[in-house]
Short mmCIF file of C-alpha atoms in Angstrom, two decimals:
data_model
loop_
_atom_site.label_atom_id
_atom_site.label_comp_id
_atom_site.label_asym_id
_atom_site.label_seq_id
_atom_site.Cartn_x
_atom_site.Cartn_y
_atom_site.Cartn_z
CA MET A 1 91.94 158.66 103.05
CA ALA A 2 91.93 157.20 99.55
CA ILE A 3 90.73 153.63 99.18
CA GLU A 4 92.97 151.37 97.14
CA VAL A 5 91.01 149.79 94.30
CA ARG A 6 91.90 146.15 93.80
CA ASP A 7 92.38 145.00 90.22
CA SER A 8 90.25 141.85 90.07
CA ARG A 9 90.70 141.16 86.37
CA PRO A 10 91.95 137.64 85.54
CA LYS A 11 95.71 137.30 85.30
CA LEU A 12 97.25 135.91 82.10
CA LEU A 13 100.82 134.80 81.48
CA LEU A 14 102.00 135.38 77.88
CA VAL A 15 105.06 133.41 76.80
CA ASP A 16 106.92 133.98 73.50
CA ASP A 17 110.57 134.48 72.65
CA GLU A 18 109.68 137.18 70.06
CA PRO A 19 108.91 140.61 71.60
CA VAL A 20 106.75 141.58 68.63
CA ASN A 21 104.46 138.60 69.28
CA LEU A 22 104.13 139.55 72.93
CA GLN A 23 103.30 143.10 71.87
CA VAL A 24 100.52 141.87 69.56
CA LEU A 25 98.97 139.81 72.35
CA LYS A 26 99.36 142.72 74.75
CA GLN A 27 97.39 145.01 72.46
CA ILE A 28 94.59 142.46 72.20
CA LEU A 29 94.33 141.54 75.89
CA GLN A 30 95.55 144.43 78.02
CA HIS A 31 92.16 146.12 78.48
CA ASP A 32 90.42 143.06 79.91
CA TYR A 33 93.21 141.23 81.73
CA ARG A 34 96.24 141.69 83.93
CA LEU A 35 99.26 140.52 81.96
CA LEU A 36 102.55 138.84 82.83
CA PHE A 37 105.27 138.26 80.24
CA ALA A 38 108.02 135.68 79.76
CA ARG A 39 110.38 135.14 76.83
CA ASP A 40 111.53 131.62 77.67
CA GLY A 41 110.28 128.45 79.30
CA GLU A 42 112.28 128.72 82.51
CA LYS A 43 110.94 132.20 83.24
CA ALA A 44 107.43 131.00 82.41
CA LEU A 45 107.71 128.10 84.88
CA SER A 46 108.90 130.43 87.62
CA LEU A 47 106.18 133.04 87.01
CA ALA A 48 103.49 130.39 86.80
CA GLU A 49 104.40 128.95 90.19
CA ASN A 50 104.91 132.28 91.95
CA GLU A 51 102.13 134.36 90.38
CA GLN A 52 99.47 131.68 89.80
CA PRO A 53 97.95 133.13 86.62
CA HIS A 54 94.45 132.08 85.62
CA LEU A 55 95.58 131.13 82.10
CA ILE A 56 98.82 130.77 80.11
CA LEU A 57 99.22 131.56 76.41
CA LEU A 58 102.35 129.71 75.33
CA ASP A 59 104.45 129.66 72.16
CA ILE A 60 105.83 126.29 71.09
CA MET A 61 108.94 127.14 69.07
CA MET A 62 111.26 128.72 71.62
CA PRO A 63 115.00 128.34 72.24
CA GLY A 64 116.00 126.33 75.27
CA ILE A 65 112.91 124.70 76.71
CA THR A 66 110.27 124.40 74.02
CA GLY A 67 106.64 125.24 74.68
CA LEU A 68 105.80 121.55 74.62
CA GLU A 69 108.35 120.78 77.33
CA THR A 70 107.26 123.83 79.31
CA CYS A 71 103.64 122.69 79.23
CA LYS A 72 104.62 119.17 80.23
CA ARG A 73 106.55 120.49 83.23
CA LEU A 74 103.68 122.76 84.22
CA LYS A 75 101.36 119.75 84.30
CA GLU A 76 103.85 117.68 86.31
CA ASN A 77 104.04 120.33 89.04
CA SER A 78 101.18 120.14 91.56
CA ALA A 79 101.44 123.90 92.08
CA THR A 80 100.77 124.70 88.41
CA GLN A 81 99.01 121.67 86.92
CA HIS A 82 95.59 123.29 87.37
CA ILE A 83 96.47 126.31 85.18
CA PRO A 84 95.04 125.91 81.64
CA VAL A 85 97.48 126.39 78.75
CA ILE A 86 96.61 127.63 75.27
CA PHE A 87 99.31 127.16 72.65
CA VAL A 88 99.80 130.16 70.35
CA THR A 89 102.00 129.00 67.48
CA ALA A 90 102.73 128.99 63.78
CA LEU A 91 102.71 125.19 63.80
CA ALA A 92 99.38 124.29 62.22
CA GLU A 93 99.63 120.66 61.20
CA THR A 94 97.25 118.13 62.76
CA ARG A 95 100.15 116.22 64.28
CA ASP A 96 101.33 119.44 65.97
CA GLU A 97 97.93 119.98 67.55
CA THR A 98 97.79 116.36 68.62
CA GLU A 99 101.18 116.64 70.30
CA GLY A 100 100.08 119.84 72.03
CA PHE A 101 96.97 118.25 73.46
CA SER A 102 98.96 115.20 74.53
CA VAL A 103 101.13 117.29 76.89
CA GLY A 104 98.12 118.97 78.47
CA CYS A 105 97.11 122.09 76.56
CA VAL A 106 93.40 122.95 76.43
CA ASP A 107 93.30 124.89 73.15
CA TYR A 108 95.36 125.86 70.12
CA ILE A 109 95.57 129.25 68.36
CA THR A 110 97.58 129.58 65.16
CA LYS A 111 99.68 132.58 64.14
CA PRO A 112 99.15 135.14 62.79
CA VAL A 113 96.54 135.58 65.48
CA SER A 114 93.10 137.08 64.97
CA PRO A 115 92.10 139.42 67.84
CA PRO A 116 88.46 138.22 67.98
CA ILE A 117 89.58 134.58 68.06
CA VAL A 118 92.14 135.23 70.82
CA LEU A 119 89.56 137.07 72.93
CA ALA A 120 86.91 134.40 72.37
CA ARG A 121 89.22 131.48 73.18
CA VAL A 122 90.59 133.15 76.32
CA LYS A 123 87.10 134.03 77.54
CA ALA A 124 85.86 130.49 76.91
CA GLN A 125 88.68 128.87 78.86
CA LEU A 126 88.35 131.30 81.77
CA SER A 127 84.64 130.51 81.92
CA LEU A 128 85.49 126.83 82.30
CA VAL A 129 87.99 127.70 85.04
CA SER A 130 85.27 129.66 86.85
CA VAL A 131 82.87 126.73 86.66
CA ASP A 132 85.49 124.34 88.02
CA SER A 133 86.39 126.79 90.79
CA LEU A 134 82.73 127.23 91.76
CA ARG A 135 82.21 123.47 91.91
CA GLU A 136 85.33 123.01 94.03
CA THR A 137 84.19 125.77 96.40
CA ARG A 138 80.76 124.16 96.66
CA LEU A 139 82.33 120.79 97.49
CA GLN A 140 84.50 122.36 100.17
CA VAL A 141 81.49 124.07 101.74
CA ILE A 142 79.57 120.78 101.75
CA HIS A 143 82.45 118.93 103.40
CA ARG A 144 82.93 121.63 106.03
CA LEU A 145 79.23 121.77 106.87
CA GLY A 146 79.26 117.99 107.20
CA ARG A 147 82.13 118.19 109.65
CA ALA A 148 80.49 121.11 111.50
CA ALA A 149 77.53 118.88 112.37
CA GLU A 150 79.89 116.38 113.93
CA TYR A 151 81.35 118.94 116.32
CA LYS A 152 78.00 118.73 118.10
CA ASP A 153 77.98 114.95 118.08
CA ASN A 154 80.10 112.20 119.56
CA GLU A 155 81.53 111.34 116.16
CA THR A 156 84.89 112.37 114.72
CA GLY A 157 85.72 114.54 111.74
CA LEU A 158 87.02 111.57 109.79
CA HIS A 159 83.69 109.78 110.00
CA VAL A 160 82.14 111.77 107.17
CA ILE A 161 85.20 111.27 104.99
CA ARG A 162 85.41 107.50 105.56
CA MET A 163 81.68 106.98 105.22
CA SER A 164 81.54 108.97 101.98
CA HIS A 165 84.31 106.89 100.42
CA TYR A 166 82.65 103.67 101.58
CA ALA A 167 79.41 104.83 99.97
CA LYS A 168 81.16 105.43 96.66
CA GLU A 169 82.74 101.98 96.65
CA ILE A 170 79.46 100.26 97.51
CA ALA A 171 77.69 102.21 94.75
CA LEU A 172 80.32 101.26 92.18
CA ALA A 173 80.14 97.61 93.22
CA ALA A 174 76.35 97.77 92.81
CA GLY A 175 76.73 98.98 89.21
CA MET A 176 76.42 102.75 89.57
CA ASN A 177 78.44 104.66 86.96
CA LYS A 178 81.53 106.56 88.10
CA THR A 179 80.04 110.03 87.57
CA ASP A 180 77.03 109.29 89.78
CA ALA A 181 79.23 107.53 92.34
CA ASP A 182 81.49 110.59 92.55
CA GLU A 183 78.42 112.78 93.02
CA LEU A 184 77.32 110.49 95.85
CA LEU A 185 80.80 110.70 97.40
CA ASN A 186 80.61 114.49 97.42
CA ALA A 187 77.02 114.74 98.66
CA ALA A 188 77.23 112.15 101.46
CA PRO A 189 79.09 114.37 103.98
CA MET A 190 75.87 116.36 104.45
CA HIS A 191 73.93 113.33 105.68
CA ASP A 192 73.75 114.47 109.32
CA ILE A 193 73.80 118.25 108.83
CA GLY A 194 70.39 118.40 110.54
CA LYS A 195 71.99 117.49 113.88
CA ILE A 196 72.98 121.14 114.10
CA GLY A 197 69.35 121.74 115.06
CA ILE A 198 69.18 119.10 117.81
CA PRO A 199 69.66 120.33 121.42
CA ASP A 200 73.01 119.40 122.93
CA PHE A 201 71.46 117.73 125.96
CA ILE A 202 69.93 115.15 123.59
CA LEU A 203 72.70 114.88 121.03
CA GLN A 204 75.45 114.43 123.61
CA LYS A 205 73.52 112.43 126.17
CA PRO A 206 75.73 109.52 127.30
CA GLY A 207 72.83 107.22 128.11
CA LYS A 208 69.75 105.95 126.32
CA LEU A 209 67.29 108.55 125.05
CA THR A 210 63.77 108.72 126.44
CA PRO A 211 60.91 108.20 123.93
CA ASP A 212 60.32 111.97 123.79
CA GLU A 213 64.02 112.67 123.28
CA TRP A 214 64.16 110.06 120.53
CA GLU A 215 61.31 111.78 118.68
CA ILE A 216 63.25 115.02 118.81
CA MET A 217 66.42 113.28 117.60
CA LYS A 218 64.59 111.86 114.60
CA THR A 219 63.72 115.36 113.42
CA HIS A 220 67.35 115.89 112.33
CA THR A 221 66.49 114.31 108.98
CA ARG A 222 63.86 116.93 108.16
CA ILE A 223 66.00 119.70 109.62
CA GLY A 224 68.83 118.60 107.33
CA ALA A 225 66.58 118.63 104.29
CA THR A 226 65.41 122.13 105.22
CA ILE A 227 68.98 123.40 105.67
CA ILE A 228 70.04 122.10 102.26
CA GLY A 229 66.81 123.34 100.65
CA ASP A 230 65.57 122.97 97.10
CA ASP A 231 68.49 123.88 94.87
CA HIS A 232 68.87 123.37 91.13
CA SER A 233 72.30 121.81 91.68
CA ASN A 234 72.21 118.03 91.20
CA LEU A 235 74.82 117.69 93.93
CA LEU A 236 72.65 119.50 96.49
CA LYS A 237 69.54 117.63 95.34
CA ILE A 238 71.33 114.37 96.15
CA ALA A 239 72.61 115.78 99.46
CA ARG A 240 69.03 116.69 100.42
CA ILE A 241 67.75 113.21 99.53
CA ILE A 242 70.47 111.61 101.63
CA ALA A 243 69.92 113.92 104.62
CA LEU A 244 66.18 113.24 104.57
CA HIS A 245 66.13 109.49 103.93
CA HIS A 246 69.35 107.86 105.17
CA HIS A 247 67.51 106.51 108.24
CA GLU A 248 64.81 104.76 106.23
CA LYS A 249 64.98 100.95 106.34
CA TRP A 250 64.36 98.39 103.63
CA ASP A 251 61.50 96.80 105.62
CA GLY A 252 59.75 100.15 106.18
CA SER A 253 60.57 100.48 109.88
CA GLY A 254 62.80 103.52 109.50
CA TYR A 255 62.13 107.26 109.60
CA PRO A 256 61.03 109.95 108.84
CA ASP A 257 58.56 108.64 106.23
CA GLY A 258 58.56 104.88 106.79
CA LEU A 259 59.58 104.24 103.18
CA ASN A 260 60.38 100.67 102.22
CA GLY A 261 62.26 98.81 99.51
CA GLU A 262 63.00 100.66 96.30
CA ALA A 263 60.79 103.56 97.37
CA ILE A 264 63.85 104.62 99.36
CA PRO A 265 66.16 106.56 97.01
CA ILE A 266 69.21 104.52 96.06
CA GLU A 267 71.60 107.21 97.32
CA ALA A 268 70.03 107.07 100.78
CA ARG A 269 70.12 103.26 100.81
CA VAL A 270 73.83 103.27 100.03
CA VAL A 271 74.67 105.89 102.64
CA ALA A 272 72.59 104.07 105.26
CA LEU A 273 74.78 101.00 104.88
CA ALA A 274 78.07 102.91 104.73
CA ASP A 275 77.11 105.04 107.75
CA VAL A 276 76.22 102.04 109.92
CA PHE A 277 79.38 100.16 108.97
CA ASP A 278 81.61 103.08 109.93
CA ALA A 279 79.70 103.70 113.16
CA LEU A 280 80.01 100.05 114.17
CA THR A 281 83.75 99.87 113.46
CA SER A 282 84.57 103.18 115.21
CA VAL A 283 85.17 103.90 118.88
CA ARG A 284 82.53 106.06 120.54
CA PRO A 285 82.38 107.32 124.15
CA TYR A 286 79.56 104.86 124.76
CA LYS A 287 81.03 101.80 122.99
CA ALA A 288 84.15 100.04 121.75
CA ALA A 289 84.79 99.54 118.05
CA TRP A 290 83.46 96.33 116.54
CA THR A 291 85.79 94.21 114.45
CA ILE A 292 85.38 94.15 110.68
CA GLU A 293 84.06 90.61 110.97
CA GLN A 294 81.47 91.55 113.59
CA ALA A 295 80.25 94.56 111.64
CA SER A 296 80.11 92.61 108.37
CA ALA A 297 78.13 89.83 110.03
CA TYR A 298 75.66 92.36 111.41
CA ILE A 299 75.15 93.97 108.01
CA GLU A 300 74.54 90.56 106.44
CA GLN A 301 72.13 89.75 109.24
CA GLU A 302 70.20 92.96 108.50
CA SER A 303 69.93 92.21 104.76
CA GLY A 304 66.27 92.57 103.80
CA LYS A 305 65.46 94.27 107.09
CA HIS A 306 67.56 97.41 107.53
CA PHE A 307 69.49 97.15 104.26
CA ASP A 308 68.81 96.57 100.58
CA PRO A 309 69.86 92.93 99.95
CA ASP A 310 71.52 93.83 96.63
CA LEU A 311 73.57 96.52 98.36
CA VAL A 312 74.66 94.03 101.02
CA ILE A 313 76.04 91.87 98.20
CA ALA A 314 77.75 94.95 96.73
CA PHE A 315 79.16 95.80 100.18
CA LYS A 316 80.76 92.36 100.50
CA LYS A 317 82.23 92.75 97.02
CA ALA A 318 83.67 96.17 97.89
CA LEU A 319 84.83 95.18 101.39
CA PRO A 320 88.57 94.76 100.58
CA THR A 321 88.65 98.31 99.17
CA ILE A 322 86.61 99.61 102.11
CA ILE A 323 89.05 98.04 104.58
CA ALA A 324 91.98 99.69 102.77
CA ILE A 325 90.23 103.07 102.94
CA ARG A 326 89.52 102.57 106.63
CA GLU A 327 93.17 101.83 107.37
CA GLN A 328 94.21 105.04 105.61
CA LEU A 329 91.66 107.20 107.42
CA LEU A 330 91.71 105.82 110.96
CA ASP A 331 91.11 108.29 113.78
CA THR A 332 94.28 109.24 115.60
#
């Protein structure tokens, strides 16, 4: 029986009201890409939503809906806003390019087109799409692994989501820049991934752990670091740091390495505070949820002992936002 070969080439949507222009682009692109064609904006909008092309090459001067309006509507639709648009047009003035970029295009090719330029611009934009797609896939894997660890624990799936958002807000309030805070947000769900390696009879024990059981439980930090490994990705480097050190304490009484003060990586210090706050304010089989006031008082009490004093100040500053996040992500 013959095996059907799947065409995995990227899919492009070419939009121009002039057939000769579509034919020129077809000749340039047909060997490397799957092609869709539209001669007006309405058809382009329909094809974009239904076929989900990887990239759209769009003329501006078309009857009916112009390319500018078409692009604007593509970006307003959640189903198509992620698709990059390159304008291919005879309009070459600076103001035309400015208007094109203002409605959401990513590049601008002027007519008459040069085949090498078209191929280079398309390849460059698709490379960026691939990078974004890879990063999004990596984030999804991280989040799912974080939730997988909690299926073995007494915690809920929303814990990692809440805690990660709390960590971002505390970091921002402490002066961390938005890029690094977003990286922290995306790495934090892996904090307890090492619990996958802890026996169920310990992890799910309803009562207090024995000293020997507690020593086994503490190994989840090193297990987590081993699972994440040494990767060149900055995101995974941060995830490993958090998994390994989020149980260290400011006064040096934590584990696994007994680090103290600023020797504890800042990412781990932030997650430690966010993790404890969410645990305190959440219902568990072995305890009722603390009130916001009770949990906040405890965190302030532990300033300089468990928690970085500066981060406790940042926590109090971010608390209104944290409370709003908590209300949106309560367990049902």
